[in-house]
Coordinates of C-alpha atoms in Angstrom, one line a residue:
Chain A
X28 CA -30.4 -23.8 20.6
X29 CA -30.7 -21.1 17.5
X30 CA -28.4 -22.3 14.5
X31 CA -25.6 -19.7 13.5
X32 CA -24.5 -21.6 10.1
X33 CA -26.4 -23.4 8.1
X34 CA -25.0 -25.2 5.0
X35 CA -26.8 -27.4 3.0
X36 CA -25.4 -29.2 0.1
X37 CA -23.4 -26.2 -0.9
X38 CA -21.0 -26.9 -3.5
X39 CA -17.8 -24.7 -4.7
X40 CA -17.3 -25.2 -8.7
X41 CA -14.2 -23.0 -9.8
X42 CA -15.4 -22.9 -14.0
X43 CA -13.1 -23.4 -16.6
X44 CA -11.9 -25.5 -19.5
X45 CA -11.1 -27.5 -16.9
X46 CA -13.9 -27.2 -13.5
X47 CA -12.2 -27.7 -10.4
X48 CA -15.0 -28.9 -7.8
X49 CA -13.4 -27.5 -4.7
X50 CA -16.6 -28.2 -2.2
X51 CA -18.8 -31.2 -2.8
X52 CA -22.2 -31.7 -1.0
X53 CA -21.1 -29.9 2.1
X54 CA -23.9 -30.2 5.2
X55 CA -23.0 -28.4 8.3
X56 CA -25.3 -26.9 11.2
X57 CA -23.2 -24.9 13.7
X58 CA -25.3 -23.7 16.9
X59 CA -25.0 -20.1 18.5
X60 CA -22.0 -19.8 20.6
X61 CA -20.6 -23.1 19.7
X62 CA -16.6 -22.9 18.8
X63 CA -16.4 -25.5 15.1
X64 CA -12.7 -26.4 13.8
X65 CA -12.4 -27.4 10.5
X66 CA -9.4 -29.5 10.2
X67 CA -8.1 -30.7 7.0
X68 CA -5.3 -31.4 4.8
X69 CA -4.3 -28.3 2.3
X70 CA -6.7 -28.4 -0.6
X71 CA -9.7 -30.0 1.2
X72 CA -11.3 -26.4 0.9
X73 CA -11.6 -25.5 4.8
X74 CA -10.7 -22.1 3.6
X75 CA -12.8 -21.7 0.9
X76 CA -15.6 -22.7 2.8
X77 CA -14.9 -20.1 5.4
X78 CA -14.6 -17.5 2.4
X79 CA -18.0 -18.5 1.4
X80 CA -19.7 -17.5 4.9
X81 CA -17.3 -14.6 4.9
X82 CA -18.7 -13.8 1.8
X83 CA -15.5 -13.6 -0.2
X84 CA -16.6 -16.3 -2.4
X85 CA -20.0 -17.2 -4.1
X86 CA -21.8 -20.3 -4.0
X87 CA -21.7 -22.5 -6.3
X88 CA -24.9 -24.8 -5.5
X89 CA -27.0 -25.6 -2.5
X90 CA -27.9 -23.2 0.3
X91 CA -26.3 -21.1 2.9
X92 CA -27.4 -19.1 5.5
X93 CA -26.1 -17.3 8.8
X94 CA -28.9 -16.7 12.0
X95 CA -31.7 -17.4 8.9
X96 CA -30.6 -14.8 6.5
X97 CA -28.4 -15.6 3.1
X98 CA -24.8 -14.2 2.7
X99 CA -24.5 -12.2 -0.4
X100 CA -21.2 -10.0 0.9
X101 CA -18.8 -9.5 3.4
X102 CA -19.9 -7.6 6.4
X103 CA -19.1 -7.0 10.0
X104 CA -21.2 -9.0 11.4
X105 CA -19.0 -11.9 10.1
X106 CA -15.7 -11.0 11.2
X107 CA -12.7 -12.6 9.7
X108 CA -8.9 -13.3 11.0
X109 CA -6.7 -13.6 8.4
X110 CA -3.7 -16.1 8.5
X111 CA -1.2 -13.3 8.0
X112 CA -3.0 -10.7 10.0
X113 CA -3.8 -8.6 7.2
X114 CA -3.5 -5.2 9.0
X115 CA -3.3 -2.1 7.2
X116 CA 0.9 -1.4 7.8
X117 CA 0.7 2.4 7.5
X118 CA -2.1 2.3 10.4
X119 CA -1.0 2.3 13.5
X120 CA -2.2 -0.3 15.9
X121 CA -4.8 2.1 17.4
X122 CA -6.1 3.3 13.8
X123 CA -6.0 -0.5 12.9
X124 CA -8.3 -1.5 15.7
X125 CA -10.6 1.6 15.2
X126 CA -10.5 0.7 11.3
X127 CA -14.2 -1.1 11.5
X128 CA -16.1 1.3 13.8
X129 CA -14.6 3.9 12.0
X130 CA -15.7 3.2 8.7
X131 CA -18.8 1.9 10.3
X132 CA -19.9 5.8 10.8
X133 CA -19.9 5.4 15.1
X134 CA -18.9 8.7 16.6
X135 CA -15.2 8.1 18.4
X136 CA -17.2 8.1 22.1
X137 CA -19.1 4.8 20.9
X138 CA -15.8 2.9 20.6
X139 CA -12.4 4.2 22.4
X140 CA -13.5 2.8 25.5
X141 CA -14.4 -0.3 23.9
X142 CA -11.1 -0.3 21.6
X143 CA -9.3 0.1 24.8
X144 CA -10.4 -2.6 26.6
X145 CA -10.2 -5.1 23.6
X146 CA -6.4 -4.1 23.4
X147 CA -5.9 -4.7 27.1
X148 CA -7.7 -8.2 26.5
X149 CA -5.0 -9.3 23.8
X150 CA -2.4 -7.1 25.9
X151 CA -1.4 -4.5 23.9
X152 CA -2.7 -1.6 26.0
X153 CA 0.9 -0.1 25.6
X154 CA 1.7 -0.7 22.3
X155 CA -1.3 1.7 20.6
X156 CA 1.2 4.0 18.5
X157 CA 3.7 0.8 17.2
X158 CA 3.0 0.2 13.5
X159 CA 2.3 -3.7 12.5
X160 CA 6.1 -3.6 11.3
X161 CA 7.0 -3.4 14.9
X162 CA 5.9 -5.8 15.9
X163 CA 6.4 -9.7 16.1
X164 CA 4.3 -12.1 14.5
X165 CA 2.6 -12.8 17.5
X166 CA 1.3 -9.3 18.4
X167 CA 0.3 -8.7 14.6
X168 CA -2.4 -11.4 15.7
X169 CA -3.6 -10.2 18.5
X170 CA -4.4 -7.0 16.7
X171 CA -5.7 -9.2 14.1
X172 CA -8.0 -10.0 16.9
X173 CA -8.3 -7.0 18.7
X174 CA -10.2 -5.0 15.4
X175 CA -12.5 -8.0 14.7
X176 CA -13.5 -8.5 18.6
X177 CA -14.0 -4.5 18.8
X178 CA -17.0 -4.5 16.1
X179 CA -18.7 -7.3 18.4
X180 CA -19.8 -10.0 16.0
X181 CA -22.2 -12.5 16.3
X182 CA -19.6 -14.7 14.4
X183 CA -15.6 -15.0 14.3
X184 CA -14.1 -16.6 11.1
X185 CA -10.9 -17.9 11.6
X186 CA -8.4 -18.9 8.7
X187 CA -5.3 -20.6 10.2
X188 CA -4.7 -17.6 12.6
X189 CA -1.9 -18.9 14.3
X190 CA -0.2 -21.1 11.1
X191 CA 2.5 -18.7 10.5
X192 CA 3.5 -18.4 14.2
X193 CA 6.6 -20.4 15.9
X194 CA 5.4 -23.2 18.2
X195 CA 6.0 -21.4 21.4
X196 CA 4.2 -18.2 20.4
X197 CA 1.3 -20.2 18.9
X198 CA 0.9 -21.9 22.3
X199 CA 0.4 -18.8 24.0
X200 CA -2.3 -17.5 21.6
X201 CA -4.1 -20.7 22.0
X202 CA -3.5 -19.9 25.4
X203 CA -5.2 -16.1 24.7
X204 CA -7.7 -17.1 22.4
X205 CA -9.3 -20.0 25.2
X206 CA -9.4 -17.0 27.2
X207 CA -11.1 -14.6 25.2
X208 CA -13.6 -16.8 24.3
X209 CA -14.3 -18.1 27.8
X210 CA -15.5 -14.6 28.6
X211 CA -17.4 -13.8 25.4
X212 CA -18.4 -17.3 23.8
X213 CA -18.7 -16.0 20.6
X214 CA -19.5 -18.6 17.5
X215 CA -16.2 -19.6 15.9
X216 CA -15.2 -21.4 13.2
X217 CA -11.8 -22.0 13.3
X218 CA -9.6 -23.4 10.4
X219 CA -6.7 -25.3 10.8
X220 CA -4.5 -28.5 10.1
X221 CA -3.0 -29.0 13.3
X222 CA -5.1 -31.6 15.3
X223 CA -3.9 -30.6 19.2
X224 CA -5.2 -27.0 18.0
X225 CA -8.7 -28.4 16.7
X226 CA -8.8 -30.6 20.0
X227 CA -7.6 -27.5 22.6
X228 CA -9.9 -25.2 21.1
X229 CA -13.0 -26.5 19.6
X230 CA -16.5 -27.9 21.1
X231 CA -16.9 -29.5 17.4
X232 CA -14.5 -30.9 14.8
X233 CA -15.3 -31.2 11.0
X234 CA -12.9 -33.6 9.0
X235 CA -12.8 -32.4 5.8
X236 CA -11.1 -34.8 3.0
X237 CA -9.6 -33.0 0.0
X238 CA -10.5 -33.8 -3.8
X239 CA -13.6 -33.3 -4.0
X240 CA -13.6 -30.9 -0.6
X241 CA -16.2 -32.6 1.6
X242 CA -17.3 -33.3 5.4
X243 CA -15.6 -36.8 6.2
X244 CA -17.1 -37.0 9.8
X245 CA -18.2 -34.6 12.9
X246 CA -16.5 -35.1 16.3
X247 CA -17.7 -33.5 19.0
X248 CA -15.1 -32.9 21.9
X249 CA -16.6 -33.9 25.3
X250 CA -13.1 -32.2 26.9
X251 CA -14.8 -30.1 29.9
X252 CA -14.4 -26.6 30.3
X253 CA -12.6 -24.1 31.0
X254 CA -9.9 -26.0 29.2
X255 CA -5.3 -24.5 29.2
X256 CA -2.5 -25.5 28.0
X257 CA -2.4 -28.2 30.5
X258 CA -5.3 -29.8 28.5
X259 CA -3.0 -30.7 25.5
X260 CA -1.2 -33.2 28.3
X261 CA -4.4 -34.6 29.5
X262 CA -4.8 -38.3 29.3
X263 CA -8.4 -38.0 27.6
X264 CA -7.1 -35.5 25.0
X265 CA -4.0 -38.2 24.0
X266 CA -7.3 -40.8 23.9
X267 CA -9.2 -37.9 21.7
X268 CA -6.0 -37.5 19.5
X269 CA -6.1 -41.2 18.8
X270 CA -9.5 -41.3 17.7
X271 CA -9.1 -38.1 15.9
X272 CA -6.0 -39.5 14.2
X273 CA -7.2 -43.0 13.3
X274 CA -10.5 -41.6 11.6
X275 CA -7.5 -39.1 9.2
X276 CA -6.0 -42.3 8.1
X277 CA -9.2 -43.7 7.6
X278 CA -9.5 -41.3 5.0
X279 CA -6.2 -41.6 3.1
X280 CA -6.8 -45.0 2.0
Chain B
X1 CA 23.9 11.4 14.2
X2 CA 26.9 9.2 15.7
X3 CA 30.7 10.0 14.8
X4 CA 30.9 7.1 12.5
X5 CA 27.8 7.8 10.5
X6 CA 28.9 11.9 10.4
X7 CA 32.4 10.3 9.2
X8 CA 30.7 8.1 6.4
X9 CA 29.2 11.2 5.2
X10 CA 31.8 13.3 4.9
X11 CA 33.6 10.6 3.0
X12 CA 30.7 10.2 0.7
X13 CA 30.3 14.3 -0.1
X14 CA 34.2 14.3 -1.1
X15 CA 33.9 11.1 -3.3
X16 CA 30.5 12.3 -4.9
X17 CA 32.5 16.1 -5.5
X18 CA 35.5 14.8 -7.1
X19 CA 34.4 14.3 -10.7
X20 CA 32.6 17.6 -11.0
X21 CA 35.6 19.3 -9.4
X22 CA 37.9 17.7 -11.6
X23 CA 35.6 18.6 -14.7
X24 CA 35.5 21.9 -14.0
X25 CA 39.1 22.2 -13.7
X26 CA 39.7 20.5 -16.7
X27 CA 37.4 22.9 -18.5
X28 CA 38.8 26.0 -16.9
X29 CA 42.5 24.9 -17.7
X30 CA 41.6 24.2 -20.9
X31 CA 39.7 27.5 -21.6
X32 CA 42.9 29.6 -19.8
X33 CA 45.3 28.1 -22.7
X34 CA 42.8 29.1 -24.8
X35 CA 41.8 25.5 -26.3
X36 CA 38.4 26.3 -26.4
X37 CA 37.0 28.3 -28.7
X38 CA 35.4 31.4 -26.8
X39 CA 32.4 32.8 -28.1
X40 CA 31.4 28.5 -27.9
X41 CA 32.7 27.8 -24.6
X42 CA 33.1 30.2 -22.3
X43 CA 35.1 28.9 -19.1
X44 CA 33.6 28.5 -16.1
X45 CA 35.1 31.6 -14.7
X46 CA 32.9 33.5 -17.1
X47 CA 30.2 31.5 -16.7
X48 CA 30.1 32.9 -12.6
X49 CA 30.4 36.1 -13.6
X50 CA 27.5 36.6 -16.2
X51 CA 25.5 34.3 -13.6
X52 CA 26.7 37.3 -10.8
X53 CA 25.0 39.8 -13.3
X54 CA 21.8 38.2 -14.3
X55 CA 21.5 37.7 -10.4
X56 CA 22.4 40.4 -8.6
X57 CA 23.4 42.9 -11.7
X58 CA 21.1 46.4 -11.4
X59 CA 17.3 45.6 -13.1
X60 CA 14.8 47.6 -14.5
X61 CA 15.7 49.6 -17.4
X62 CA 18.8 48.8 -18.2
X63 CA 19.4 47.2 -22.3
X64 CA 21.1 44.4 -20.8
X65 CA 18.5 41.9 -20.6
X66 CA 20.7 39.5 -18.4
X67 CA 21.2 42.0 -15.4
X68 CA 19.0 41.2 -12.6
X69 CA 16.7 38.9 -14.5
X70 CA 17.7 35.5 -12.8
X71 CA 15.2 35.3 -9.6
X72 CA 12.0 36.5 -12.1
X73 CA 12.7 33.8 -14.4
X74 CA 13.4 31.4 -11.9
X75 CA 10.2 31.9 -10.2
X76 CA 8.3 32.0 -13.7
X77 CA 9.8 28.6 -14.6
X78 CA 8.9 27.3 -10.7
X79 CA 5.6 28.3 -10.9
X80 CA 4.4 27.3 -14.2
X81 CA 5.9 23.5 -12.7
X82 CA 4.5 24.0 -9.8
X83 CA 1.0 24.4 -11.4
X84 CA 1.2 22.0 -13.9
X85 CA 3.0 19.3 -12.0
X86 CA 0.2 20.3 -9.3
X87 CA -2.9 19.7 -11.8
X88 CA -1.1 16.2 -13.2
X89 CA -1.6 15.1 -9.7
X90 CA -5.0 16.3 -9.2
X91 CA -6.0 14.6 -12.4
X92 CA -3.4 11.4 -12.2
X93 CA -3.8 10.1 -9.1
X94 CA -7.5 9.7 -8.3
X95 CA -7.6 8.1 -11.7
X96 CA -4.6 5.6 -11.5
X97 CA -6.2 4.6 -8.5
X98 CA -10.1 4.2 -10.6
X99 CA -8.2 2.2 -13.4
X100 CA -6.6 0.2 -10.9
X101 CA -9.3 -0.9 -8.8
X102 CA -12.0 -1.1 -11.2
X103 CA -12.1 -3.2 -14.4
X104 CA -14.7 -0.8 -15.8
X105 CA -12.9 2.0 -15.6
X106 CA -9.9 0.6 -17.1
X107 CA -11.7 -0.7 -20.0
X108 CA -13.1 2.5 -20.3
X109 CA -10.0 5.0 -20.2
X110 CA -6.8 2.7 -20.2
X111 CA -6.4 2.3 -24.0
X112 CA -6.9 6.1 -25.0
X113 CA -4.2 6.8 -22.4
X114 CA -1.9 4.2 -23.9
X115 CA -2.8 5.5 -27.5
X116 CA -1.9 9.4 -26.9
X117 CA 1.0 8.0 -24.4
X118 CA 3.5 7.5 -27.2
X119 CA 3.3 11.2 -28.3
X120 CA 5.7 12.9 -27.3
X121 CA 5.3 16.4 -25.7
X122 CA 7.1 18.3 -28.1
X123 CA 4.7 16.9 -30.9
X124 CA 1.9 18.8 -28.8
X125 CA 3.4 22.3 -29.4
X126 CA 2.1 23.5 -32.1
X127 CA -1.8 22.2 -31.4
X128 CA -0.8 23.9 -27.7
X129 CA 0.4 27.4 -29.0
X130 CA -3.1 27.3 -31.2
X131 CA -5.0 26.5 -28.6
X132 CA -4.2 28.7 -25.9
X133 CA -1.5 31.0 -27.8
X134 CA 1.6 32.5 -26.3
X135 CA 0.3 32.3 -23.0
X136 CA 1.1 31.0 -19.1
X137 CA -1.5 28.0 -20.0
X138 CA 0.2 26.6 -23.0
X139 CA 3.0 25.8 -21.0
X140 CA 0.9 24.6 -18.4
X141 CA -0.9 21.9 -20.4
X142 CA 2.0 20.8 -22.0
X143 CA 3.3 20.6 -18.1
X144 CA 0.6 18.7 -16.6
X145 CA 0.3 16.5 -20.2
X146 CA 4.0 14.9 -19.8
X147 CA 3.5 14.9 -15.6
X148 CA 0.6 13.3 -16.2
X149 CA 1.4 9.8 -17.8
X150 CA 4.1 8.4 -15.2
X151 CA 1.9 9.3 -12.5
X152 CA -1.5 8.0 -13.8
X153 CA 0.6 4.3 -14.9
X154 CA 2.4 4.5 -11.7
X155 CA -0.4 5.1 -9.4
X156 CA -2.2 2.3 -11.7
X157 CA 0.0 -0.4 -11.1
X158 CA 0.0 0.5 -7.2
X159 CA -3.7 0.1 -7.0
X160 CA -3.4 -3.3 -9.5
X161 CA -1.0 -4.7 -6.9
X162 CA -3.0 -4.3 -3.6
X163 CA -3.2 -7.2 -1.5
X164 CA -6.3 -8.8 -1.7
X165 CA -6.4 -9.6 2.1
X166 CA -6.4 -5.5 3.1
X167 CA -9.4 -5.4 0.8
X168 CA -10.9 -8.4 2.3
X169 CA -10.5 -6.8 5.6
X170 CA -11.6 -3.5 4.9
X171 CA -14.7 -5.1 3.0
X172 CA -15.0 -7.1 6.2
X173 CA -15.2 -4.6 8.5
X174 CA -18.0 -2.8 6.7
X175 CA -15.9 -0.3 4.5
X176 CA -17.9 0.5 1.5
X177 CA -16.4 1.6 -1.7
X178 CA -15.7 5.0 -1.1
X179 CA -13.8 4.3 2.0
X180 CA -12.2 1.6 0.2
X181 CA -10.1 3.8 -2.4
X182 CA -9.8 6.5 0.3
X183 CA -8.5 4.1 3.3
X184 CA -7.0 1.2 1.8
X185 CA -6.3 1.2 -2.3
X186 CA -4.8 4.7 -2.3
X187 CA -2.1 4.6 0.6
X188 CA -1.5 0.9 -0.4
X189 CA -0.4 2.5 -3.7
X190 CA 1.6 5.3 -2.2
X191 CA 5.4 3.9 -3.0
X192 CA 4.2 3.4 -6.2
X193 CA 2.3 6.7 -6.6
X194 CA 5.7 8.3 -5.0
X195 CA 7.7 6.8 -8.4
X196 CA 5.0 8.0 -10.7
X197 CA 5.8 11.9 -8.8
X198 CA 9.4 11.6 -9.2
X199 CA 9.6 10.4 -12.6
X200 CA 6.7 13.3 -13.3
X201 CA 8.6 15.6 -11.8
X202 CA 11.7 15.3 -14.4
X203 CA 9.2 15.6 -17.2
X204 CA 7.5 18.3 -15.8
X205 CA 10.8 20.5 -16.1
X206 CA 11.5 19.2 -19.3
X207 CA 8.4 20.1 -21.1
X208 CA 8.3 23.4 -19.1
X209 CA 12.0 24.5 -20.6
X210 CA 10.5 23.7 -24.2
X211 CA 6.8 25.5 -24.0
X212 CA 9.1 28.5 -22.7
X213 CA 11.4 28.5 -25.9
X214 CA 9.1 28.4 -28.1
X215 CA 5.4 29.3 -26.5
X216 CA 6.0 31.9 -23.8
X217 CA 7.9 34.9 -23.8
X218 CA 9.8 34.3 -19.9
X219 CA 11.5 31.8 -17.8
X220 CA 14.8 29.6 -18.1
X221 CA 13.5 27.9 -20.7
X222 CA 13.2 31.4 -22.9
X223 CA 16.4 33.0 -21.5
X224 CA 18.0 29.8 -22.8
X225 CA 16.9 30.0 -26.2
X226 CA 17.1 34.4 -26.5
X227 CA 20.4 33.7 -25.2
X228 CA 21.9 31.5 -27.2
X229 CA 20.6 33.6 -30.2
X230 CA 22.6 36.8 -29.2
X231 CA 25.7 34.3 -29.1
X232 CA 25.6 35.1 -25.0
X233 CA 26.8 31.2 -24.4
X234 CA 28.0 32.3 -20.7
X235 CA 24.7 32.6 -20.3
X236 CA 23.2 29.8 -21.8
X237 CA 25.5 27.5 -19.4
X238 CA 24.5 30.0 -16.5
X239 CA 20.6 28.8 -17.3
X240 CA 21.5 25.4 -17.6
X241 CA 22.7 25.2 -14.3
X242 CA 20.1 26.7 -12.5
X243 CA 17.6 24.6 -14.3
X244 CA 19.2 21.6 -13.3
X245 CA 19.3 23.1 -9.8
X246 CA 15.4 23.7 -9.4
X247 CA 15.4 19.8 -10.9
X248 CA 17.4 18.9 -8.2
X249 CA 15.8 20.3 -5.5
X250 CA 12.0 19.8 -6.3
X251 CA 13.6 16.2 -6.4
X252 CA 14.8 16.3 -3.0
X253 CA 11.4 17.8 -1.8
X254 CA 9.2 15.3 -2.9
X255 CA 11.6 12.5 -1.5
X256 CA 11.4 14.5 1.7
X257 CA 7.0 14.4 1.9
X258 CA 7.8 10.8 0.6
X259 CA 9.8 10.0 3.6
X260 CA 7.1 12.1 5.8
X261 CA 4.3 10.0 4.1
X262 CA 5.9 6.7 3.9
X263 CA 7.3 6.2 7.5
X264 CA 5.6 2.7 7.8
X265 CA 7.1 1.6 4.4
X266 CA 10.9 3.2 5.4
X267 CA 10.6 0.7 8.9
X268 CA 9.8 -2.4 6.7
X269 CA 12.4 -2.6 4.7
X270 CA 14.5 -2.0 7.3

């Protein structure tokens, strides 16, 4: 299996009169089409580790690399979902979703089809003329989604996509996002602090413990595939939780 | 437009004209008793009728330099605004958005622009007239000069205040930084940009009404002043009006391309 992320001993050091050390020693290996959660309590850095391989953020020590090669900016090859969606508001969702290949120089017959078909995927095929401040929480995301998906990237960066959302609507773009990725098994790394999410969605969890930021243990989750909602009710997943659960509180103390 | 709404309007327009009704009344009872002295303050009867003359009054050769001069003027006035106001833009927008964005840049040009903001535009008069003379461009530079300020902060704080996520995005999805300023800094800065125009805009009549009284020989700002010298006071007021007319309405057009442009911003704060 070819390695999509590579970490090794990367720290984060924010300088200052006082240096805040927001990564410490971080070791991570993520293989090509494997779907990695990062779960964590706030401040354990799962987001500024995903802002290093975005390329937001520098490295402070150590090395990183995506498929071999180093990560000195962001690019589209590393697509990101933003918590809060971050569309553009005075774009309509079409121009939102056609922002990348736009920009990217590809002549409008090298993506509409493509662009259409992403937005039927997340279910927006008739919403292509609302602006963002139409629509609900929910739909912002999967036009979040949509633009990143549309660029096709080897990698998908995911910062606490669905945090903001209600629990219902979050369930159904767990729901949306199990399906996308059952058809195109793109590598993920997925952010969150919600254990069910980490456990529904992930082949691999990192616990991350905060202050320093570092790797508390790797859990692979042997829950087979395709997995739905019904998952979250499943005997081995309460078992998984457990485990997952006990190893958190192993860390608090 | 529902009844109710039509209803609320109609209420508004009479509340909104009762003060300058009443005003005027006032000031035209007062002038009929003869209260006011009349070669100071002619009543606002008068004041119609020398504006009926200077508007529609024969032109051409007659020694009355108020008959049929109005729409000339008005137009010379318009356009000098127009150009300077126009030029401010050119200049103030594409570098509020420069200072904005990059550190450089600000470093680079911020300062001067806060050291030669504090003077005012009637301070640059003189250097103007020797400059250019007493000619179309003086008032023109001293146009675009006091457009140019409001605008250039304005659209600076607008590109300051972008959030950092739309540029993460847009860096993300391979925008380089060209595209950037054109596709996310500048229409992020728009409301902002739109404050900067308005508040432009007032200054861009005022310095316009001053380069005419003293460095150009036409326009409001000139009839003003030549009027007020051969004690013609009806038509002083007459030129006030209509300058605070055009200020009115060049208002309400850039509101309206503000509402046109800003359709996504009306909807969220909705």
């Amino acid at each position: 299996m070819t390695t999509a992320i590579e970490l090794a001993a990367v720290d984060k050091v924010y300088p200052g009169n006082n240096p805040v050390t927001a990564l410490w020693k971080i070791d991570l290996s993520i293989a090509d089409g494997e779907f990695a959660a990062l779960l964590g309590p706030s401040g354990c850095g799962k987001s500024t580790l995903l802002n290093m391989v975005a390329g937001f953020e520098s490295v402070s020590g150590g090395a990183l690399s995506v498929y071999g090669g180093p990560v000195s900016q962001p690019g589209p090859d590393r697509a990101v979902v933003f918590q809060e969606a971050a569309l553009f508001p005075w774009l309509s969702v079409w121009e939102n979703v056609v922002f990348g290949p736009k920009v990217q120089g590809l002549a409008p017959e090298q993506y509409e089809a493509r662009a259409r078909e992403t937005l039927k995927l997340v279910g927006l095929e008739n919403f292509h003329k609302h602006l963002p401040v139409q629509l609900s929480g929910g739909m912002k995301q999967r036009v979040g989604i949509a633009r990143v998906l549309v660029m096709e990237p080897k990698l998908l960066l995911m910062d606490e996509p669905f945090g903001a959302l209600d629990a219902q609507t979050r369930l159904t773009m767990q729901q949306l996002l199990l399906d996308v990725w059952q058809q195109l098994r793109k590598t993920v790394i997925f952010v969150t602090h919600d254990i069910d999410e980490a456990i529904l969605l992930a082949d691999v969890i990192y616990i991350m413990s905060a202050r320093p930021g570092r790797i508390q243990s790797r859990i692979p989750v042997d829950l087979p595939r395709p997995r739905n909602l019904d998952t979250l009710t499943d005997q081995h997943f309460n078992d998984f939780k457990k485990r997952i659960m006990q190893e958190m509180r192993h860390d608090a103390h | 437009m529902s009844l109710p709404s039509v209803q609320r309007g109609g209420r508004r327009a009479v509340l909104a004209l009762i003060l300058p009704v009443a005003c005027i009344a006032l000031w035209q009872w007062l002038g009929s008793y003869g209260f006011l002295v009349e070669g100071v303050i002619p009543t606002p009867f008068k004041v119609a009728e020398a504006w009926k003359v200077w508007a529609f009054g024969a032109g051409g050769f007659t020694l009355n330099p108020y008959s049929g001069t109005w729409w000339s003027n008005l137009v010379f006035s318009t356009q000098r605004v127009g150009q300077g106001y126009l030029l401010a833009i050119l200049v103030g927008v594409p570098m509020g958005v420069l200072i904005g964005w990059s550190r450089i840049a600000a470093q680079l040009v911020d300062p001067s622009i806060q050291w030669l903001r504090p003077i005012p535009i009637t301070a640059w008069l003189p250097f103007s007239i020797a400059l250019f003379g007493i000619k179309d461009f003086g008032a023109i530079f001293l146009i675009t000069l006091g457009a140019f300020y409001p605008i250039v902060v304005n659209t600076t704080q607008g590109a300051r205040d972008v959030d950092k996520n739309l540029v993460r995005a847009a860096l993300m999805m391979g925008a380089g930084s060209g595209q950037l300023l054109r596709r996310v800094i500048l229409p992020a800065a728009l409301p902002s940009v739109f404050t900067g125009l308005r508040i432009g805009l007032g200054i861009a009549w005022t310095a316009v009404i001053v380069a005419e009284m003293v460095a150009v020989k036409s326009g409001l700002g000139y009839v003003l002043w030549d009027a007020y010298y051969v004690g013609r006071m009806d038509v002083v007021i007459a030129d006030m009006v209509s300058i605070g007319l055009m200020g009115y309405l060049s208002d309400r057009l850039v509101v309206f391309v503000e509402g046109r442009v800003l359709t996504w911003r009306r909807l969220q704060s909705h």
